[in-house]
Coordinates of C-alpha atoms in Angstrom, one line a residue:
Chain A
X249 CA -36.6 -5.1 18.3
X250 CA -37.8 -7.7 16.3
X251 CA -34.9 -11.2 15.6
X252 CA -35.9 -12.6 12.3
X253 CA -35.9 -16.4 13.1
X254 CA -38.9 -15.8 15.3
X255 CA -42.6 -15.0 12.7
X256 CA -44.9 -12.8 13.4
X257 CA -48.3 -11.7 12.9
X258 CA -51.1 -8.8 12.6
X259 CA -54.5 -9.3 13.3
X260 CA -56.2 -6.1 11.7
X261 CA -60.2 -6.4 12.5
X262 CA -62.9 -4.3 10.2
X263 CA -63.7 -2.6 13.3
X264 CA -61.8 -0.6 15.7
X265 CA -61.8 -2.5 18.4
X266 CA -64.0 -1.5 21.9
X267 CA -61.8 -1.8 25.1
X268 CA -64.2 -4.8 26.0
X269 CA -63.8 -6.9 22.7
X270 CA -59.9 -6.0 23.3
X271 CA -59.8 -7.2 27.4
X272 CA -61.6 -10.9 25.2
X273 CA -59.6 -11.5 22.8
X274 CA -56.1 -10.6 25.0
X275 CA -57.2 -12.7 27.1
X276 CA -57.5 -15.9 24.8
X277 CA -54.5 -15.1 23.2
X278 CA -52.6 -15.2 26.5
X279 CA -53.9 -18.6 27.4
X280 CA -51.8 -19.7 23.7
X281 CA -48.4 -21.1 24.9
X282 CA -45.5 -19.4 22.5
X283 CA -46.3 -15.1 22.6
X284 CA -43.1 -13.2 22.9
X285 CA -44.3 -10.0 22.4
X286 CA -47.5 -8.5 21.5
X287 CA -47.7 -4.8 20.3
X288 CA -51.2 -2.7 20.3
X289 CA -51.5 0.2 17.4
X290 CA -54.1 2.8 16.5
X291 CA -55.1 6.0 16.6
X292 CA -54.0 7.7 20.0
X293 CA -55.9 8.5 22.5
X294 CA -54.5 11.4 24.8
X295 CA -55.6 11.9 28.4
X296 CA -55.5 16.0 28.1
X297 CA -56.0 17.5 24.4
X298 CA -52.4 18.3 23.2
X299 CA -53.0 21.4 21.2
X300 CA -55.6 23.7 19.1
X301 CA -58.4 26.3 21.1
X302 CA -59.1 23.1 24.1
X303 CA -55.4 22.9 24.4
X304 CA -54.9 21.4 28.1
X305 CA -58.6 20.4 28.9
X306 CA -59.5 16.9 30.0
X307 CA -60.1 14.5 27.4
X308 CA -62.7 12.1 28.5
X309 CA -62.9 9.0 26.0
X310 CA -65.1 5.9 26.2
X311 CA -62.0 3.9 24.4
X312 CA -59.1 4.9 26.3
X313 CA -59.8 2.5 29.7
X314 CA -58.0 0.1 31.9
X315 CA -57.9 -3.2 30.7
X316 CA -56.9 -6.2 32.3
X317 CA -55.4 -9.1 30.7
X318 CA -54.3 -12.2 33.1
X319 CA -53.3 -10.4 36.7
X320 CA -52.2 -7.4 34.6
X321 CA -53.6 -4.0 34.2
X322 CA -53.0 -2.5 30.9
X323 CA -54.2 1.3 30.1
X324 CA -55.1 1.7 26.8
X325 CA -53.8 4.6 24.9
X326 CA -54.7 3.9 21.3
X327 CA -58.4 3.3 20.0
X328 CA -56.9 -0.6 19.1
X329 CA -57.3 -1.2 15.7
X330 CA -54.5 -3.9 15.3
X331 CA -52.2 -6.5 17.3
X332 CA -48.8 -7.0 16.0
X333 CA -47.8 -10.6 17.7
X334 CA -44.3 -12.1 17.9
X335 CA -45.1 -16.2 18.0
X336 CA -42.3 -18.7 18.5
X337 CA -43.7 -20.4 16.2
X338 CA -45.6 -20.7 13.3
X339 CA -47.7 -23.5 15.2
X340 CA -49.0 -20.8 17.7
X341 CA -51.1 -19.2 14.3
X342 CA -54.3 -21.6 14.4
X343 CA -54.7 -21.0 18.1
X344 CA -54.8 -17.1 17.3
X345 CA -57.2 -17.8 14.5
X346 CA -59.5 -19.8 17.1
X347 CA -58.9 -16.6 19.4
X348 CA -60.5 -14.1 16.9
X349 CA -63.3 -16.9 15.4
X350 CA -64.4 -16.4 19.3
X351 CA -64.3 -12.7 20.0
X352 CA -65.2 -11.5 16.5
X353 CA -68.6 -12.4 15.3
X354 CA -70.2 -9.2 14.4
X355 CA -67.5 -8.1 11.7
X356 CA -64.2 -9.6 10.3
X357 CA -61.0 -9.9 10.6
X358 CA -57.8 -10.9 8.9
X359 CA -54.7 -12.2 10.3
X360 CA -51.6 -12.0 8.2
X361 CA -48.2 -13.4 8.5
X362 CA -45.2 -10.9 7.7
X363 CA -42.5 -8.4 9.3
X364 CA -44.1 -5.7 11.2
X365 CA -42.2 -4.8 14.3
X366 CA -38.8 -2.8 14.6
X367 CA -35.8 -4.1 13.1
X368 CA -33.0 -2.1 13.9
X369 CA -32.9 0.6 17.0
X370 CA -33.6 4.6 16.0
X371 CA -32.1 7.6 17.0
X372 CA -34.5 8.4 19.4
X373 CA -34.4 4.8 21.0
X374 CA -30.4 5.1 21.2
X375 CA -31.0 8.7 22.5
X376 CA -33.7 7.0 25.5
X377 CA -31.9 3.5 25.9
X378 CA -28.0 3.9 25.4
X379 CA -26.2 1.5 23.6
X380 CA -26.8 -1.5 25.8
X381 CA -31.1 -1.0 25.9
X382 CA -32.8 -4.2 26.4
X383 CA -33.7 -5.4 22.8
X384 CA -36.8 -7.2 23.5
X385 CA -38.3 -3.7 24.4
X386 CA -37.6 -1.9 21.5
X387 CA -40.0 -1.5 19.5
X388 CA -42.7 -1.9 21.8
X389 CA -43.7 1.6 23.7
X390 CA -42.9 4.5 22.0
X391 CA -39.0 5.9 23.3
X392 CA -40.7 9.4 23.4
X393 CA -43.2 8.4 26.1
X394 CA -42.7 8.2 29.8
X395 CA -44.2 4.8 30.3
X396 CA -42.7 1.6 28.8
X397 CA -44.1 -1.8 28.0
X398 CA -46.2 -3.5 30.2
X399 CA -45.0 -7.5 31.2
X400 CA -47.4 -9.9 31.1
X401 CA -47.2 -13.0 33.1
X402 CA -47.4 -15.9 30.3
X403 CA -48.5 -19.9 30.9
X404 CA -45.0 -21.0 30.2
Chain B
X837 CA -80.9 23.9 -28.2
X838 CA -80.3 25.7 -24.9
X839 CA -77.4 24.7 -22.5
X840 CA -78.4 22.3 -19.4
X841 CA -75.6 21.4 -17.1
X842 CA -74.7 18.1 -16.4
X843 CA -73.0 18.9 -13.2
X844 CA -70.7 15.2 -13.6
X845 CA -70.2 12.5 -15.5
X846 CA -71.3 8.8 -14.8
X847 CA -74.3 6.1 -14.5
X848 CA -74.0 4.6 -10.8
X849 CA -76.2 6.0 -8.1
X850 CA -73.4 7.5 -6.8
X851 CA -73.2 9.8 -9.6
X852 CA -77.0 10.3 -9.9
X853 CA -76.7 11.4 -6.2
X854 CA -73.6 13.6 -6.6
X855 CA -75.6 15.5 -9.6
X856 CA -78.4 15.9 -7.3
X857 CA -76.9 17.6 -4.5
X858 CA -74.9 20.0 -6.5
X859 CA -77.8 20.9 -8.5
X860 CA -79.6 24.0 -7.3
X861 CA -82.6 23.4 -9.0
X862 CA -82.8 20.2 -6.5
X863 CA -83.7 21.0 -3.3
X864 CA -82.4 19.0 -1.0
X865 CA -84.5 16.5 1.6
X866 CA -84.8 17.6 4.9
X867 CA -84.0 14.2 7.1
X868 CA -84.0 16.2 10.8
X869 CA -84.6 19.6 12.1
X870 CA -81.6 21.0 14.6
X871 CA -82.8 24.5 16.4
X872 CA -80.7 27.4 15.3
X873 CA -80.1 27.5 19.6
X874 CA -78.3 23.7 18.6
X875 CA -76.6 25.0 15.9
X876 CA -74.5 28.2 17.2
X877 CA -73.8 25.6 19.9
X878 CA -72.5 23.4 18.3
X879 CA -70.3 26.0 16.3
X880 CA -69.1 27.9 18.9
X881 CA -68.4 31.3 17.5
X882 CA -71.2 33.1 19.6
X883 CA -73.0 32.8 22.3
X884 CA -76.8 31.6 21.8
X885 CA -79.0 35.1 21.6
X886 CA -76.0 37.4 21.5
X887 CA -75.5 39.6 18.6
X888 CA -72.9 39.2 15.8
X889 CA -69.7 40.7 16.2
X890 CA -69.3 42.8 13.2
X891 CA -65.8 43.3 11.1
X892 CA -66.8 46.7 9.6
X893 CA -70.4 48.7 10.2
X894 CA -73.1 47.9 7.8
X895 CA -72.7 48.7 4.4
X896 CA -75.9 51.2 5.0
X897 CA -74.1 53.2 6.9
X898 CA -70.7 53.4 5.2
X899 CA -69.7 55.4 2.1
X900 CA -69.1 53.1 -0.6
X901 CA -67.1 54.3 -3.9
X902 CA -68.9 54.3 -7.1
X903 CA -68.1 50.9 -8.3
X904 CA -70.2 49.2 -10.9
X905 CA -70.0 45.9 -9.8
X906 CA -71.1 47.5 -6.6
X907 CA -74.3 47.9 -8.1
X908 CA -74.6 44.8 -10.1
X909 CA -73.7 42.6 -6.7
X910 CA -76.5 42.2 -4.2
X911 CA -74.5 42.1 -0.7
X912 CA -75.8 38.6 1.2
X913 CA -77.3 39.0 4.9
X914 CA -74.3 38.7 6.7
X915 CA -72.1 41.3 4.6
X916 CA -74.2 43.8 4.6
X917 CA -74.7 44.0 8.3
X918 CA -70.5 43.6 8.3
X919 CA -70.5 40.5 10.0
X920 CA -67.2 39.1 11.0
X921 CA -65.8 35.7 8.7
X922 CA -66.5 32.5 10.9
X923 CA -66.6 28.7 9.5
X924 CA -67.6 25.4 9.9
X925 CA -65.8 22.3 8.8
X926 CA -67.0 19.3 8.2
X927 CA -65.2 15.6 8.2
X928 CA -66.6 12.7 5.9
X929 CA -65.9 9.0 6.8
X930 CA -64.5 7.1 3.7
X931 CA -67.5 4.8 4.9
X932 CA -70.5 5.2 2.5
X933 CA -70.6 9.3 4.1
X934 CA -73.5 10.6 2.1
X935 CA -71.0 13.7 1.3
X936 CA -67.4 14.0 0.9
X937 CA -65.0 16.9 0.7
X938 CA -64.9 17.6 -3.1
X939 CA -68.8 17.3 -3.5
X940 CA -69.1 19.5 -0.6
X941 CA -66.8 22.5 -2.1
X942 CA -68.7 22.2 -5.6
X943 CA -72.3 22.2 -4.1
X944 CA -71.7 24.6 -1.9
X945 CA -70.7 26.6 -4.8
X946 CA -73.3 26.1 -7.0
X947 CA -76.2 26.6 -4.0
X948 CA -74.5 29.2 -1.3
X949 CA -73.4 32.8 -2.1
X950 CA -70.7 34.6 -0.9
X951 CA -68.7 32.0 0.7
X952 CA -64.9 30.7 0.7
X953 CA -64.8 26.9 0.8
X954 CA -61.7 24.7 1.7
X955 CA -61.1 21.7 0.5
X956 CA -58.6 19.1 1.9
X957 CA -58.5 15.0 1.1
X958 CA -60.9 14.3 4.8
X959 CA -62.3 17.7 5.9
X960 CA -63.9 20.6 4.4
X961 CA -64.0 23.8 5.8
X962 CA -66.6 26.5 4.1
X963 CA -65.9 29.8 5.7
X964 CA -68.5 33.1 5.4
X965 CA -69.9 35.8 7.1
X966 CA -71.2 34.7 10.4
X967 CA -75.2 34.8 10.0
X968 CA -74.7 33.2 6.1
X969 CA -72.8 30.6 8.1
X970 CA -75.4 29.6 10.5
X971 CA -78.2 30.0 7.4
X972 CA -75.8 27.4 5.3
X973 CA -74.9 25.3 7.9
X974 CA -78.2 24.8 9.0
X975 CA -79.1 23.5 5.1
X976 CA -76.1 21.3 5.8
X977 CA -76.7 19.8 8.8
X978 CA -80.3 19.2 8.7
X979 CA -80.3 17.6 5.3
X980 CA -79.1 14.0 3.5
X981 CA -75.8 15.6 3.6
X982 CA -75.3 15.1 7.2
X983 CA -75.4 11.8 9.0
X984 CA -74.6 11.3 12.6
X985 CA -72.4 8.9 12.8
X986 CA -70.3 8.7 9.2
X987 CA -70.4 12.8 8.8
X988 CA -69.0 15.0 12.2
X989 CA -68.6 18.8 12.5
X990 CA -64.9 19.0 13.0
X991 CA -63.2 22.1 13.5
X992 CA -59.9 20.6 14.7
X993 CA -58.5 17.5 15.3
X994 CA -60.1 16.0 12.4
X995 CA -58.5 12.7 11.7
X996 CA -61.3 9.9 11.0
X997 CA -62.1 9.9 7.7
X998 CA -59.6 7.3 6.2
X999 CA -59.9 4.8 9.4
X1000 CA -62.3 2.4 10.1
X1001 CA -65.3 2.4 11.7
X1002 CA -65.6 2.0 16.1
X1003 CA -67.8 -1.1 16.7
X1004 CA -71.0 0.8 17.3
X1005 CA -71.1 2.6 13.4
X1006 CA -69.3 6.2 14.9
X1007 CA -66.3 7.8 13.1
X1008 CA -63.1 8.2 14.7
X1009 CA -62.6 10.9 17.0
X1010 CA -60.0 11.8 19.0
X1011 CA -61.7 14.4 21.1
X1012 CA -65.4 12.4 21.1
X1013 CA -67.1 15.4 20.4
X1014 CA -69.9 13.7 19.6
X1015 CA -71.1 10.0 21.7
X1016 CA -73.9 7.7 20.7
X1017 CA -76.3 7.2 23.2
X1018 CA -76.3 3.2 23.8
X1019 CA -80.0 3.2 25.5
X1020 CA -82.0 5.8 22.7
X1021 CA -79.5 5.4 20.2
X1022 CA -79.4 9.1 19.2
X1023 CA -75.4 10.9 18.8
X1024 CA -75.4 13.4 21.1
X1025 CA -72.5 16.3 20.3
X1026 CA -70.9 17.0 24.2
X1027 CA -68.3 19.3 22.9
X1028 CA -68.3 21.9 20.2
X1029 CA -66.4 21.9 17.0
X1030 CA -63.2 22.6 18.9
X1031 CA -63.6 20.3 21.4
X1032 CA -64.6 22.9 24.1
X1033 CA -67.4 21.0 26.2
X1034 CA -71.0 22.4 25.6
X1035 CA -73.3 23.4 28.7
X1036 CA -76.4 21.5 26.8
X1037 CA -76.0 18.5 24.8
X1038 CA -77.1 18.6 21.2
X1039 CA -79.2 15.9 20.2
X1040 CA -78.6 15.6 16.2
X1041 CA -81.0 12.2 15.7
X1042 CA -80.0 8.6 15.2
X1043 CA -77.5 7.4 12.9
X1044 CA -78.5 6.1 9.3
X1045 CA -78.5 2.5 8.3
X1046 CA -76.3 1.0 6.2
X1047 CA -78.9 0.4 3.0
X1048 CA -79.8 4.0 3.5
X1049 CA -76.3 5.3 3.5
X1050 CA -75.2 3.0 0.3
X1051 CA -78.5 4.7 -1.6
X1052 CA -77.4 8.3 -0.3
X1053 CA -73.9 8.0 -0.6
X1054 CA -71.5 10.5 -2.9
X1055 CA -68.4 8.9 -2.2
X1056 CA -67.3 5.5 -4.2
X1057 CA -65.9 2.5 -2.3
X1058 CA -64.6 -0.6 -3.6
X1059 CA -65.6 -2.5 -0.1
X1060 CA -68.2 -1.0 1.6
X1061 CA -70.3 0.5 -1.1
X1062 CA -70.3 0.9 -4.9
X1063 CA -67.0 0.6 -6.7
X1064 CA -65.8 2.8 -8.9
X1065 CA -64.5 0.7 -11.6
X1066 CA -68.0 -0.2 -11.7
X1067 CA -68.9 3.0 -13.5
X1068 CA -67.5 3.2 -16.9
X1069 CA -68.9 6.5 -17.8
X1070 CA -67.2 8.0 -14.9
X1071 CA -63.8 5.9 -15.5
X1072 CA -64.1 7.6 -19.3
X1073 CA -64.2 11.0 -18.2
X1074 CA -61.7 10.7 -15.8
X1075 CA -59.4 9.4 -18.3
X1076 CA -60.3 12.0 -21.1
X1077 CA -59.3 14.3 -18.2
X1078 CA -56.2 13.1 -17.7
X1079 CA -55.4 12.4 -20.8
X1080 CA -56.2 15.6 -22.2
X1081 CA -54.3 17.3 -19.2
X1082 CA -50.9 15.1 -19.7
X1083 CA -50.9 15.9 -23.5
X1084 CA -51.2 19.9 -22.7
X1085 CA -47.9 19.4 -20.4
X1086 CA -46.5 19.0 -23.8
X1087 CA -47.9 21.8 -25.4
X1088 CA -49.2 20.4 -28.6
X1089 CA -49.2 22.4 -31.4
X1090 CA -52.6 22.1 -33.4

């Protein structure tokens, strides 16, 4: 759940983004001193097909892999098409900026300043959570889905 | 003076090449040639070689009442031999697609007989009987209609057609039906339109390039291609349309 004092930030690329451009560009941004939170969104990517005639079959995707940003494996679930980021401060913003000017050369990008993570809880977090859940989590995995966040180790 | 269609409004290209395609006095170019073996692949409805399941027997052999439209109705192929209804659906990338689901619908109409088309905001479906399907559907798939990589033959799971592009050019697709082929650079479709997986890849040719795609295109774009404020025929129509339809809500006495 997001706390107003802290900004955020989307970074929303022309492309969906490959696994591999992903891995490079988490990878600088975790270097920046001043992340909280960093939230992946696009199109998801299941590892079985959830209905229609294949219902049940494997789903083999070149975009759903295991990433790894610092010591930390992530598997992807979405085909990425934007980062939400929770800084600590608007002085973290030109380091993103240098982050994307690095990784994205083919096509372009935009990063934008605004409110795009969770404000308050939802049913279905109080329903998984309880009252007392952890508010840096919410928001950040789906409360429907088994797995949770993933914690990254940061430089601070 | 006798009557000549227009078939739409407007001066961009992307008008011109909307009134081409739904003409059927234009033939369509042929850009690649997909076996008919590729093709009820790809489908899925049959198996390659096997005969058609039929709904009804053939028309031949069954009494029909006396019925002048009977008479005035030449049955297609597929109906006469009673042929069972089967589809194909296609999905169009917002991206410069050389088709789109509207256009689809209306030249489908205007060059195919016998046929139900669907239309929805991303996908089209265009149902018939089964050996009409694989005739139309070959005219679709083998011509500027179809590109590999901005065009797919969806028959679920069709959400692409609003999001952006992967790096390599490819559509969304959540099942991957089809892959591009890094090394030759040629999509390959791995899975048919339902996302069963095929025995036999289906090569379906390289994707177009950009310049290609904006001259081929039927679908406006205010980004990636040719904006439609751009056109002010079109914009006129559209208006006199809307106009025209707002003012009948109020039943206007003349």
């Amino acid at each position: 759940m997001t706390d107003a004092k802290f900004p955020q930030v989307r970074i929303a690329a022309e492309r969906l983004l490959n696994p591999e451009t992903l891995e490079r560009l988490l990878n600088l941004i975790m270097k920046t001193e001043g992340i909280r939170r960093v939230l992946l969104n696009g199109p998801r990517l299941p590892a079985t097909i959830p209905y229609g005639p294949s219902h049940g079959l494997d789903n083999p995707h070149e975009m759903r892999k295991n990433i790894k940003v610092g010591d930390q494996e992530v598997e992807l679930q979405v085909h990425v098409g934007t980062i939400l980021l929770e800084i600590e401060n608007r002085d973290v913003i030109p380091a993103l900026k240098d982050a994307c000017d690095q990784v994205f050369t083919q096509f372009t990008y935009r990063i934008q300043e605004g409110r795009y993570m969770k404000t308050e809880p939802t049913t279905s977090d109080y329903a998984k959570y309880g009252p007392d859940a952890d508010r840096m989590i919410l928001g950040l995995a789906d409360p429907k889905s088994k797995s949770g966040p993933v914690i990254l180790q940061g430089i601070k | 003076m006798a009557y000549k269609p227009q078939y739409g409004p407007g001066s961009s290209t992307i008008a011109d090449n909307r009134r081409k395609y739904m003409d059927p006095a234009s033939k369509l170019e042929k850009v690649r040639d997909i076996t008919d073996e590729d093709l009820v692949l790809v489908l899925g409805h049959r198996a390659p070689g096997s005969a058609y399941k039929t709904a009804h027997p053939p028309l031949a052999e069954q009494q029909e009442p006396a019925c002048p439209i009977r008479k005035l109705v030449t049955p297609t192929d597929g109906a006469k031999a009673g042929d069972r209804i089967r589809y194909i659906q296609f999905a169009d990338s917002m991206y410069n697609a050389p088709c789109h689901p509207y256009l689809r619908s209306y030249l489908e109409a205007y060059k195919f007989r016998g046929i139900d088309p669907g239309t929805l905001s991303g996908r089209q479906i265009l149902e018939c009987r089964e050996r009409d399907l694989e005739k139309y559907s070959k005219e679709l798939v083998n011509t500027v209609l179809f590109d590999p990589a901005r065009t797919a033959i969806r028959g679920c799971t069709v959400h692409g057609h609003s999001l952006r592009l992967a790096e390599d050019g490819m559509m969304f697709d959540m099942l991957q039906r089809c892959v591009l082929d890094k090394k030759s650079g040629i999509v390959k479709y791995v899975k048919d339109q339902v996302g069963v997986p095929l025995d036999k890849e289906v090569k379906v040719g390289k994707p177009m390039d950009e310049k290609w795609l904006k001259a081929h295109s039927g679908i406006f774009h205010s980004l990636v291609g040719v904006p439609f404020r751009s056109d002010a025929e079109y914009i006129e129509y559209v208006q006199r349309v809307h106009s025209l339809r707002t003012k009948y809500g109020f039943m206007p006495k003349e």
